[in-house]
Each structure stands twice: as structure tokens, then as C-alpha cells.
Short mmCIF file of C-alpha atoms and ligand atoms in Angstrom, two decimals:
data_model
loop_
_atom_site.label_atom_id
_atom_site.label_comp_id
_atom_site.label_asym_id
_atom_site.label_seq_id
_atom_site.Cartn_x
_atom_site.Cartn_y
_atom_site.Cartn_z
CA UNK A 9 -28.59 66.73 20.66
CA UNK A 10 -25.82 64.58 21.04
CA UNK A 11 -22.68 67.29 19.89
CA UNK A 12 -21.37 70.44 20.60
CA UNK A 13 -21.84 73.26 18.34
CA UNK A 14 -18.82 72.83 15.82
CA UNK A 15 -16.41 75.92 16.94
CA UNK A 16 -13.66 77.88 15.53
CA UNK A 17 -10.59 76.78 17.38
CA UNK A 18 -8.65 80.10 18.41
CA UNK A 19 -5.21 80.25 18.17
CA UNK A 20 -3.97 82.09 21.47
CA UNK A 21 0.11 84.24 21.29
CA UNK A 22 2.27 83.00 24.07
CA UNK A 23 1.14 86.69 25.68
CA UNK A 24 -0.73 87.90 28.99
CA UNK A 25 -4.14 88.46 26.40
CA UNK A 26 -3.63 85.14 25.35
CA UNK A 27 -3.65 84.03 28.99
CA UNK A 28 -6.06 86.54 29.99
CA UNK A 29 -8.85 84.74 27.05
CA UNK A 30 -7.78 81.51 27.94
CA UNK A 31 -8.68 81.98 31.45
CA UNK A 32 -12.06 83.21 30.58
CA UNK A 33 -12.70 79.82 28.11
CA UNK A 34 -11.31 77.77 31.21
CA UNK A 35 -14.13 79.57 33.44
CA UNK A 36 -16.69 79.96 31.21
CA UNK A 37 -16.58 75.52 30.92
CA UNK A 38 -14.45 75.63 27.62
CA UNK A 39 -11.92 73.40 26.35
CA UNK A 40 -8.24 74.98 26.05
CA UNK A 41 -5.33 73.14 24.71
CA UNK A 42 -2.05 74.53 26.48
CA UNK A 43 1.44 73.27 26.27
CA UNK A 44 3.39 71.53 28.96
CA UNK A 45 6.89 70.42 28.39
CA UNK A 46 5.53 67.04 27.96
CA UNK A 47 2.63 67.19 25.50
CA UNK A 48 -0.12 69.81 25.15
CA UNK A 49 -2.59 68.65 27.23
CA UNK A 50 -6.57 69.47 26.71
CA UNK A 51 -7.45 71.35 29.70
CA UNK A 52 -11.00 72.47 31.46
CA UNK A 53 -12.10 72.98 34.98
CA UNK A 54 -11.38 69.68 36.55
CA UNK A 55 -14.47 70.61 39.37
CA UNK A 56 -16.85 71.26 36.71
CA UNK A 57 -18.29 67.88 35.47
CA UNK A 58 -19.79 69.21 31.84
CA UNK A 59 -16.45 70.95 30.89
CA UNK A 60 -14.25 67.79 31.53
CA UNK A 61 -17.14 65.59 29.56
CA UNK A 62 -16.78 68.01 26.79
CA UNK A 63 -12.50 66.59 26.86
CA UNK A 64 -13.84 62.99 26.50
CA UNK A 65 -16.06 64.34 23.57
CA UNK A 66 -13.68 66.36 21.78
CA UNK A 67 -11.41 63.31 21.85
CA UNK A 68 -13.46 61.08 21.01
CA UNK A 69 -12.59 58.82 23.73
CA UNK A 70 -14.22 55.52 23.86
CA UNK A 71 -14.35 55.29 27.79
CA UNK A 72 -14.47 57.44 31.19
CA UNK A 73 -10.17 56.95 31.95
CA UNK A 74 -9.42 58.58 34.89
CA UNK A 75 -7.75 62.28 34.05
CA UNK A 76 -4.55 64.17 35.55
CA UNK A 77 -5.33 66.69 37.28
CA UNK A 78 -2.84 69.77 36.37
CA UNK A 79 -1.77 71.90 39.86
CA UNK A 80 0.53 74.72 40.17
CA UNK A 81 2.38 73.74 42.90
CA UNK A 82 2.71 71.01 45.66
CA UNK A 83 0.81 73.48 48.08
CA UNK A 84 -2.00 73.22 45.75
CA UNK A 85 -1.66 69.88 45.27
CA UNK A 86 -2.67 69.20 49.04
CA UNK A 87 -6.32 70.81 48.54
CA UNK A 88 -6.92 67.85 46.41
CA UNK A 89 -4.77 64.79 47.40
CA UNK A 90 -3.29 63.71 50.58
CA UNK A 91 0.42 63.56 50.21
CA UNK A 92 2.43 61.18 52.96
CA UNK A 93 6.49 61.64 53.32
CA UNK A 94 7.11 59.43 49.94
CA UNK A 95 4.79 61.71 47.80
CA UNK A 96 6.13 65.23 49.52
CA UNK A 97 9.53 63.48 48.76
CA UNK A 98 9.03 62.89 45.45
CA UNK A 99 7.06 66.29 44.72
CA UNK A 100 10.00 68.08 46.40
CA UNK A 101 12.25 66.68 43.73
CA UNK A 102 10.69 66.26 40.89
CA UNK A 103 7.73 68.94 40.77
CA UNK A 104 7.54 71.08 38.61
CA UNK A 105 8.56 68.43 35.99
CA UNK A 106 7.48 65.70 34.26
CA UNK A 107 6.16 63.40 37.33
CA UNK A 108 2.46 62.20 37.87
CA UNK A 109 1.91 61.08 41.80
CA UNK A 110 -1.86 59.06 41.75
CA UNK A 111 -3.01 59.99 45.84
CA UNK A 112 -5.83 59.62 47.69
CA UNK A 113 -7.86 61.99 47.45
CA UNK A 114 -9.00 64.41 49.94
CA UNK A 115 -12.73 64.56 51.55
CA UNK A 116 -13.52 67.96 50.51
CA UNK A 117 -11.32 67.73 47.06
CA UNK A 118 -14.59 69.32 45.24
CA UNK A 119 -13.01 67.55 41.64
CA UNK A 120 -15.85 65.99 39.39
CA UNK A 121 -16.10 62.45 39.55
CA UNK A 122 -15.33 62.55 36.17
CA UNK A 123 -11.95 63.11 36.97
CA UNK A 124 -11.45 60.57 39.04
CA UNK A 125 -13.78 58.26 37.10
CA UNK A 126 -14.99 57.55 40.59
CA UNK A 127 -11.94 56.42 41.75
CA UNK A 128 -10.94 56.95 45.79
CA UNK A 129 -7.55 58.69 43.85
CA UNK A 130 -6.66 61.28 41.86
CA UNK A 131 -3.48 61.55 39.93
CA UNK A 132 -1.80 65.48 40.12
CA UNK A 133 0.99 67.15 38.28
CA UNK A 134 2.81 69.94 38.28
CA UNK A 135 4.09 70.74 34.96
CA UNK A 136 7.18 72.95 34.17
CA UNK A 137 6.29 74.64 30.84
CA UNK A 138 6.37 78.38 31.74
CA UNK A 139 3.20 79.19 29.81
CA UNK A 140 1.77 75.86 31.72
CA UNK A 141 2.96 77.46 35.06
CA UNK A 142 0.90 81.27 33.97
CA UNK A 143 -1.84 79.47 32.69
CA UNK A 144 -2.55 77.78 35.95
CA UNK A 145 -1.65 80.49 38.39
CA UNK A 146 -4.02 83.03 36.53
CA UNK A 147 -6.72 80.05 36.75
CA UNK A 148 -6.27 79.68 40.22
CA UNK A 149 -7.70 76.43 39.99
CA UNK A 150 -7.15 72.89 38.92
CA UNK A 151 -6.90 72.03 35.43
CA UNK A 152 -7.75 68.41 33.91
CA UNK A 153 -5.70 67.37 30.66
CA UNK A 154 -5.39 64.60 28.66
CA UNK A 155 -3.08 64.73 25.78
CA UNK A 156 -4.32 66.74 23.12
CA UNK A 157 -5.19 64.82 20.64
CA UNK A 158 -8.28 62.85 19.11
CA UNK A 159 -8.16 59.32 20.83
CA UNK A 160 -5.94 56.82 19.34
CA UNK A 161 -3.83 59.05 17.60
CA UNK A 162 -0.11 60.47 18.27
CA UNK A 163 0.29 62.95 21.05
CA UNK A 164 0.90 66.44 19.74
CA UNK A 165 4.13 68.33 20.36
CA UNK A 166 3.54 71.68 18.55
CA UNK A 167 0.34 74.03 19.01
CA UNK A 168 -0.06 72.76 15.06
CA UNK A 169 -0.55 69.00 16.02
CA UNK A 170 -3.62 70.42 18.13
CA UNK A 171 -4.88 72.10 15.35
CA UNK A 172 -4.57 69.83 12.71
CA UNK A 173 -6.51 67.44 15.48
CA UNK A 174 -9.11 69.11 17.10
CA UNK A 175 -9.40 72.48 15.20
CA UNK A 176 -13.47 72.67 15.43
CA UNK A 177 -13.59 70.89 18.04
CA UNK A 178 -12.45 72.98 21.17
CA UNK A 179 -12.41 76.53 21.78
CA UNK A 180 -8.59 77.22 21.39
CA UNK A 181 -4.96 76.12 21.52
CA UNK A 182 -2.18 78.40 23.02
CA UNK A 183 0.71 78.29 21.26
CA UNK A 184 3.84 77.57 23.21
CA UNK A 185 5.55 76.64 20.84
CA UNK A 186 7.60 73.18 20.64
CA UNK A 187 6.84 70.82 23.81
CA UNK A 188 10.21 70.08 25.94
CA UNK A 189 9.63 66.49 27.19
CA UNK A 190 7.25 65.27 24.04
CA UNK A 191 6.59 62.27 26.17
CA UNK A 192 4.18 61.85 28.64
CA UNK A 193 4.79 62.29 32.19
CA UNK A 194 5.86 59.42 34.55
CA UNK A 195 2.99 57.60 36.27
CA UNK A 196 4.18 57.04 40.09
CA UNK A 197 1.92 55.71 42.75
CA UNK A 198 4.55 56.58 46.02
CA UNK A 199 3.64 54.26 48.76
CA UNK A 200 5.02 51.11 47.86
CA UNK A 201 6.84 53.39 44.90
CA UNK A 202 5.31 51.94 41.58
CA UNK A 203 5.70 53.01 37.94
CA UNK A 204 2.03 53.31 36.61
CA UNK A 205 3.34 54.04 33.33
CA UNK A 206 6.72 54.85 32.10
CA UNK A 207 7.09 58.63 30.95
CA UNK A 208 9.30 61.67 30.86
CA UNK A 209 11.16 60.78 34.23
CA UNK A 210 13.52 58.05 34.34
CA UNK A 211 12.81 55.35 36.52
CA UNK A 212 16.18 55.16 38.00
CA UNK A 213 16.24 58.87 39.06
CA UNK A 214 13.47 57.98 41.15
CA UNK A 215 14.52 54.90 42.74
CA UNK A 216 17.80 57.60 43.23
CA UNK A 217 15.97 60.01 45.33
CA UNK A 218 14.18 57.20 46.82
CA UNK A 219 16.75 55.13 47.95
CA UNK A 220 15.03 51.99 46.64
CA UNK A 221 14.09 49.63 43.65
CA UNK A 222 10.29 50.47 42.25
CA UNK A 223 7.71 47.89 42.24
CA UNK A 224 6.66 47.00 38.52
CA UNK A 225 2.79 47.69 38.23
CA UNK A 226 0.23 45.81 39.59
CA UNK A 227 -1.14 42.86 37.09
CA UNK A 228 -4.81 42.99 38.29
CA UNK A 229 -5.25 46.16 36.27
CA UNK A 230 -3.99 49.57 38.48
CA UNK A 231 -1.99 51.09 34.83
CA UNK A 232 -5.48 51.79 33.49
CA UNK A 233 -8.01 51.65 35.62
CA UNK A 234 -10.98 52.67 33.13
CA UNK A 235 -10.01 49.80 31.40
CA UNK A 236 -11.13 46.82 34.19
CA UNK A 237 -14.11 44.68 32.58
CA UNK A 238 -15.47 45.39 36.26
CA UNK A 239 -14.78 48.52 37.27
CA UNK A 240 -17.02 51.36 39.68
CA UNK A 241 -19.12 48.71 40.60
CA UNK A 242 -22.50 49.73 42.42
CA UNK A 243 -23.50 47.37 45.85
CA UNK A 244 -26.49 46.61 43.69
CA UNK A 245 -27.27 44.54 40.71
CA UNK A 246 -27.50 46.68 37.73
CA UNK A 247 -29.51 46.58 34.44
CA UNK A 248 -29.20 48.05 31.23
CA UNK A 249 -31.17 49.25 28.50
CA UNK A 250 -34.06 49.71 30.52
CA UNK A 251 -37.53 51.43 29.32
CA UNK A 252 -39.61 49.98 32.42
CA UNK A 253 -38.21 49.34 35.40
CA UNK A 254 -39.46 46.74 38.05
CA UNK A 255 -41.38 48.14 40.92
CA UNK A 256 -37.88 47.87 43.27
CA UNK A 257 -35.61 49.39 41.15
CA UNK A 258 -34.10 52.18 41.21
CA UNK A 259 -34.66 54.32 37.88
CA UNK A 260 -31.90 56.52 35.96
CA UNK A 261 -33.36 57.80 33.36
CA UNK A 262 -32.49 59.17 29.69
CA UNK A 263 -34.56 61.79 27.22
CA UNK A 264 -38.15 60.28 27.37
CA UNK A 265 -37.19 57.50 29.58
CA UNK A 266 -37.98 58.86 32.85
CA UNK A 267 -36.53 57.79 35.95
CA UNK A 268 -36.23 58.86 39.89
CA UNK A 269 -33.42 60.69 38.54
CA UNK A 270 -32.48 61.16 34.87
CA UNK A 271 -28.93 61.68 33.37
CA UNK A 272 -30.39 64.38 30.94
CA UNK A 273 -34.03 64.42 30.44
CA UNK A 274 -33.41 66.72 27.15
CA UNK A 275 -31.14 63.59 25.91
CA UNK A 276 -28.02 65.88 25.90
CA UNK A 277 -25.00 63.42 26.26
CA UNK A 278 -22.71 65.67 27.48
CA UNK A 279 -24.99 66.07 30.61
CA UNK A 280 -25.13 62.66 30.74
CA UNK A 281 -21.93 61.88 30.99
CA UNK A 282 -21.12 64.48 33.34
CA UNK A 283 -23.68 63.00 35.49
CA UNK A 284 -23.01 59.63 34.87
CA UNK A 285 -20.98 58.80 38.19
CA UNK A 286 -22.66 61.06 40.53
CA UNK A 287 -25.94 59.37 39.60
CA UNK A 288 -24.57 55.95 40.08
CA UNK A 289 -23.34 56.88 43.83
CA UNK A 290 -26.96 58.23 44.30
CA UNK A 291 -28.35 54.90 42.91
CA UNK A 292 -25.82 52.59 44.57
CA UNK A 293 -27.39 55.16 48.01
CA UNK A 294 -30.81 54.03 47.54
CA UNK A 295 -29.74 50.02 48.11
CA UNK A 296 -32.05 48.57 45.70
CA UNK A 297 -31.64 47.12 42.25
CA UNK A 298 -30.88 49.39 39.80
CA UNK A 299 -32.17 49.73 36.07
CA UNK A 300 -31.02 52.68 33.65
CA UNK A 301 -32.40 53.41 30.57
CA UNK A 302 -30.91 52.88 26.99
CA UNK A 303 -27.87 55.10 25.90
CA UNK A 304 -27.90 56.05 21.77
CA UNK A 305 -24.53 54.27 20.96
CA UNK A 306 -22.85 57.53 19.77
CA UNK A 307 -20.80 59.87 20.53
CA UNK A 308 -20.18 60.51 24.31
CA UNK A 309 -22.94 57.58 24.39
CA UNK A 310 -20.43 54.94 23.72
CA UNK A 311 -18.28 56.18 26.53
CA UNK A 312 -21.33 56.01 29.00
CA UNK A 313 -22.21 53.11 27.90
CA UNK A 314 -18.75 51.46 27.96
CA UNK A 315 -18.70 52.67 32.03
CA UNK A 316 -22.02 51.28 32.33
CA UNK A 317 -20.98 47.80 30.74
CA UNK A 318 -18.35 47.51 33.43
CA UNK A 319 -21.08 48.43 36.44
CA UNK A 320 -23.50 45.89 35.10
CA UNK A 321 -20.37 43.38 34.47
CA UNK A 322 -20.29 40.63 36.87
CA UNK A 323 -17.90 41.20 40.14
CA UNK A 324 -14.49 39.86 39.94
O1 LIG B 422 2.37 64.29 30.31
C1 LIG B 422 1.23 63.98 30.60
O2 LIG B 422 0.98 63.23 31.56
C2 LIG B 422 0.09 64.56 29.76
C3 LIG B 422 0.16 66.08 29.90
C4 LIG B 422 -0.95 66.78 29.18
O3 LIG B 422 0.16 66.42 31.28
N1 LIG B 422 -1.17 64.06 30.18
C5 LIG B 422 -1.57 62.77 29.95
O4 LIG B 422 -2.83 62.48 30.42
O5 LIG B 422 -0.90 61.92 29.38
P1 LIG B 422 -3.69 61.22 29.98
O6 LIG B 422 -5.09 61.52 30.41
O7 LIG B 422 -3.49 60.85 28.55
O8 LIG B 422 -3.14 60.04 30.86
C6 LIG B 422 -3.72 59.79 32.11
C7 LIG B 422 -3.19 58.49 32.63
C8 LIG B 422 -4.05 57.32 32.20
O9 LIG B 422 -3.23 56.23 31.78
C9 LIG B 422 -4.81 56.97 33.47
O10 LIG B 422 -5.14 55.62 33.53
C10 LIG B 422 -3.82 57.41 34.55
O11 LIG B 422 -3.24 58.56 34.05
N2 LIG B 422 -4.52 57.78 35.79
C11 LIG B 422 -5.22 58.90 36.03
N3 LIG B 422 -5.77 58.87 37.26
C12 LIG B 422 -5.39 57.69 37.82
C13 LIG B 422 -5.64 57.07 39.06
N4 LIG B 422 -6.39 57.64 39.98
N5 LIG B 422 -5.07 55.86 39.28
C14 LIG B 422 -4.28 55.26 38.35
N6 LIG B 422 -4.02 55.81 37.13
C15 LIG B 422 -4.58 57.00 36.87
MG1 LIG B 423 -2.81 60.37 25.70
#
């Protein structure tokens, strides 16, 4: 109930079939691992909710961090994001490359708020890799990757690191051979220009272009959002591990537990967690207290419950 059937992790040829099956794992709500000239990134559908909780499982990541969001071009980029005269600047230059611009994001950006881990931004790359750039335009769609590798450990390079990582775990690496960059793309936030975190582009050819010094990052906790003891808080007070709710709360529910809406009434924690934020914004709608019931501590269920820590936590 709480995992994934264990799969055997296909290794794709840097070929039109190979990008021809990977498409059809991408639509089909798989998990892919594709090379950029970064690092290979784990990519699904970034609008489907399930497929990008199924990253954060594979992973094994302890919380909900925000994702980049992989494009295949600055037009693209604008059905997501809004992009002022820094950020077209800046994607002009640098895109495709090894450059990550965190934007607003647009009304209609149809992303799961998984993505954005219910942020108001979303940060979008274009990367350079060639099978990267055929991969996406035979998607037609956005792609959300994290590095491909089980949380914690070193960021993989070679189609081989993903393997040795997540074989079982994911439907199938395409191997692109050896990455480029083998450093994770530069975090910039345009408008004031700020280095989120410090990656394949240098710092100075941005300031360059820009014709200005960067701000360092903000202290109060912008580098890593997911990671804020407060963070997606709810209007309302919010409490955990609950099996009976008060007569004015507002019930999310889990397996048995019902609720007025449930995160996965089979107890499937995948659903949950692909749920998780879009039931909290329904919640937070209803403008009473809300109660949710208990999370099994495993698996995805730590993740969930390290986002719901952080919504109960009190407010800053
Ligand atoms: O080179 C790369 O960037 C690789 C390849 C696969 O593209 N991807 C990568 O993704 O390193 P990931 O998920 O490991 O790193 C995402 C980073 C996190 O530090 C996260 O906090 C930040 O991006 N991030 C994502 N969305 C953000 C947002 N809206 N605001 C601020 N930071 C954000
Ligand atoms: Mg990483």
C-alpha cells in the first residue's frame, strides 16, 4: 500500500525508439531519467501530481522541495512563468544552458502543486543536452527533474550512476552518455538578480550580461524553501494526527480515517502526497480549523508528514 510495484529499470539507446518509449513512460505517469549537460535529472509530467510524487518516492526524499521545471525553450517557458525584461535578458543569454530563473508563476500554469510545493513561483530551465532538447520537444510538455539520484547521495553523471541508484525503482534511464556540466545548474531569481544556489554558470558571467553585482541570497530562508520550519502555512490553525475531529473542523482524511475530503481513502501514499497541497488550499478555503488524520511514518509518509509539520508549525 505504501510502494510502487518494484520495476525493471529500462535502459533506453540515445535513438528516436529510445525517445519514442520514453515519451510514452513520460505520458503514461512514469518516471524517466534523461541526461542534461548538468546532471541526469529524474523527469515526469510536471502537471500530473501522482507522476511527480512517484520522483519524491523513488528518491526517497524526506520533504516536498520545490522541483525545476524542465522547458524547451523560452517561448515555452512563458506558458508557465511570467518573465519581466531581467528574466527574458537572462534567458536570451544563457538558455539553453545551465541557468535556473525561479518566476512567478502564471494563473493558468496548469503545473501540480507539487511542483511548486505550493509556492506562488516556479523555477524553469532550459537545458542544452541534445538528447535533453529531443526528449522535451517530442514531449511537448513540461518535464519536472530533480537530480537523479536517491536523496542524500552524489548526483549522477553517467546513465550508470542512475542505474546503480535507482535501477528498480523507476521505469528507465536514457543513456546519453557522460553529462557536460556535472554540476547543477545556477539558481537565479532575476528581479533584484540573486544567486539561489551556485551551479554550472558563473556568477560573474551573469553580473556581465547584467551590468550589475548579484545580491547574495536571502537569510530568512529563499535557497530552500521546503526547508522553512514554517512553510505553506494554511489561514487556519492546523492539527495533526487526528482520528476525530471537533465539530468545526475541517476533516482531511487518510485510509479508514474519513474526512470531508480524504488524501487517499485506500491509504495509497503516493495519492496522498500528490494530493497533499491541493487539499490543504481546499481546507485553508473552508476558513475553519483544520484537523488531518495520522500519516504511517514511511515512505512518501515521512515527506507528507514533514510538509504537514511545517503547516501545523507556529507562524514566524
Ligand atoms: O542542473 C540541475 O538543476 C538539475 C538538472 C536535472 O536540471 N536539477 C536539479 O534539481 O538540481 P533539484 O530538484 O535537485 O534542485 C532544485 C532546487 C532546490 O534547491 C529548490 O529549493 C530550488 O531548486 N527551487 C525550485 N523551485 C524553487 C522556487 N520556486 N523558489 C526557490 N527555489 C526553488
Ligand atoms: Mg539534487
Amino acid at each position: 500500500m505504501t510502494s510502487s510495484p518494484p520495476f525493471s529499470t529500462v535502459l533506453l539507446p540515445d535513438s528516436e525508439t529510445g525517445i519514442t518509449a520514453a515519451v510514452e513512460f513520460l505520458r503514461s505517469g512514469s518516471q524517466v531519467a534523461f541526461p542534461t549537460e548538468t546532471v541526469y535529472g529524474l523527469g515526469a509530467d510536471a502537471r500530473n501530481g501522482a507522476a511527480v510524487a512517484a520522483i519524491y518516492a523513488a528518491k526517497g526524499r524526506p520533504s516536498f522541495n520545490p522541483l525545476i521545471v524542465h522547458v524547451a525553450d523560452l517561448q515555452a517557458a512563458t506558458h508557465y512563468a511570467d518573465l519581466d525584461a531581467t528574466a527574458q535578458k537572462l534567458g536570451h543569454a544563457f538558455w539553453p544552458g545551465p541557468l535556473t530563473l525561479v518566476l512567478p508563476l502564471r494563473r493558468d500554469h496548469g503545473l501540480s502543486s507539487l511542483v511548486t510545493a505550493g509556492l506562488p513561483s516556479v523555477a524553469l530551465r532550459v537545458p542544452a543536452h541534445p538528447l535533453a532538447q529531443r526528449l522535451l520537444k517530442a514531449f511537448d510538455g513540461p518535464i519536472a527533474a530533480p537530480s537523479a539520484n536517491p536523496s542524500g547521495k552524489i548526483s549522477p553523471t553517467r546513465a550508470a550512476h542512475v542505474q546503480a541508484g535507482l535501477s528498480g525503482r523507476i521505469a528507465a534511464v536514457i543513456d546519453g552518455g557522460t553529462c557536460r556540466v556535472g554540476l547543477e545548474s545556477t539558481i537565479v531569481s532575476p528581479t533584484p538578480p540573486t544567486i539561489l544556489r551556485p551551479g554550472g554558470l558563473a556568477a560573474e558571467e551573469i553580473s556581465a550580461l547584467l551590468n550589475q553585482p548579484l545580491q547574495a541570497p536571502d537569510v530568512s530562508g529563499i535557497t530552500a524553501p521546503g526547508q522553512l520550519a514554517s512553510h505553506y502555512s494554511p489561514n487556519a490553525k492546523v492539527r495533526l494526527n487526528v482520528t476525530s475531529p471537533r465539530d468545526d473542523e475541517f476533516m482531511i482524511g487518510f485510509g479508514d480515517v474519513p474526512g470531508d475530503i480524504s488524501l487517499s481513502p485506500s491509504g495509497d501514499l503516493i495519492e496522498a502526497a500528490s494530493h497533499l497541497f491541493d487539499h490543504l488550499h481546499t481546507a485553508n478555503a473552508a476558513e475553519r480549523p483544520i484537523a488531518i488524520a495520522p500519516i504511517p511514518e514511511a515512505g512518501l509518509g515521512r515527506a507528507i508528514n514533514d510538509r504537514l509539520r511545517r503547516a501545523a508549525a507556529p507562524r514566524g
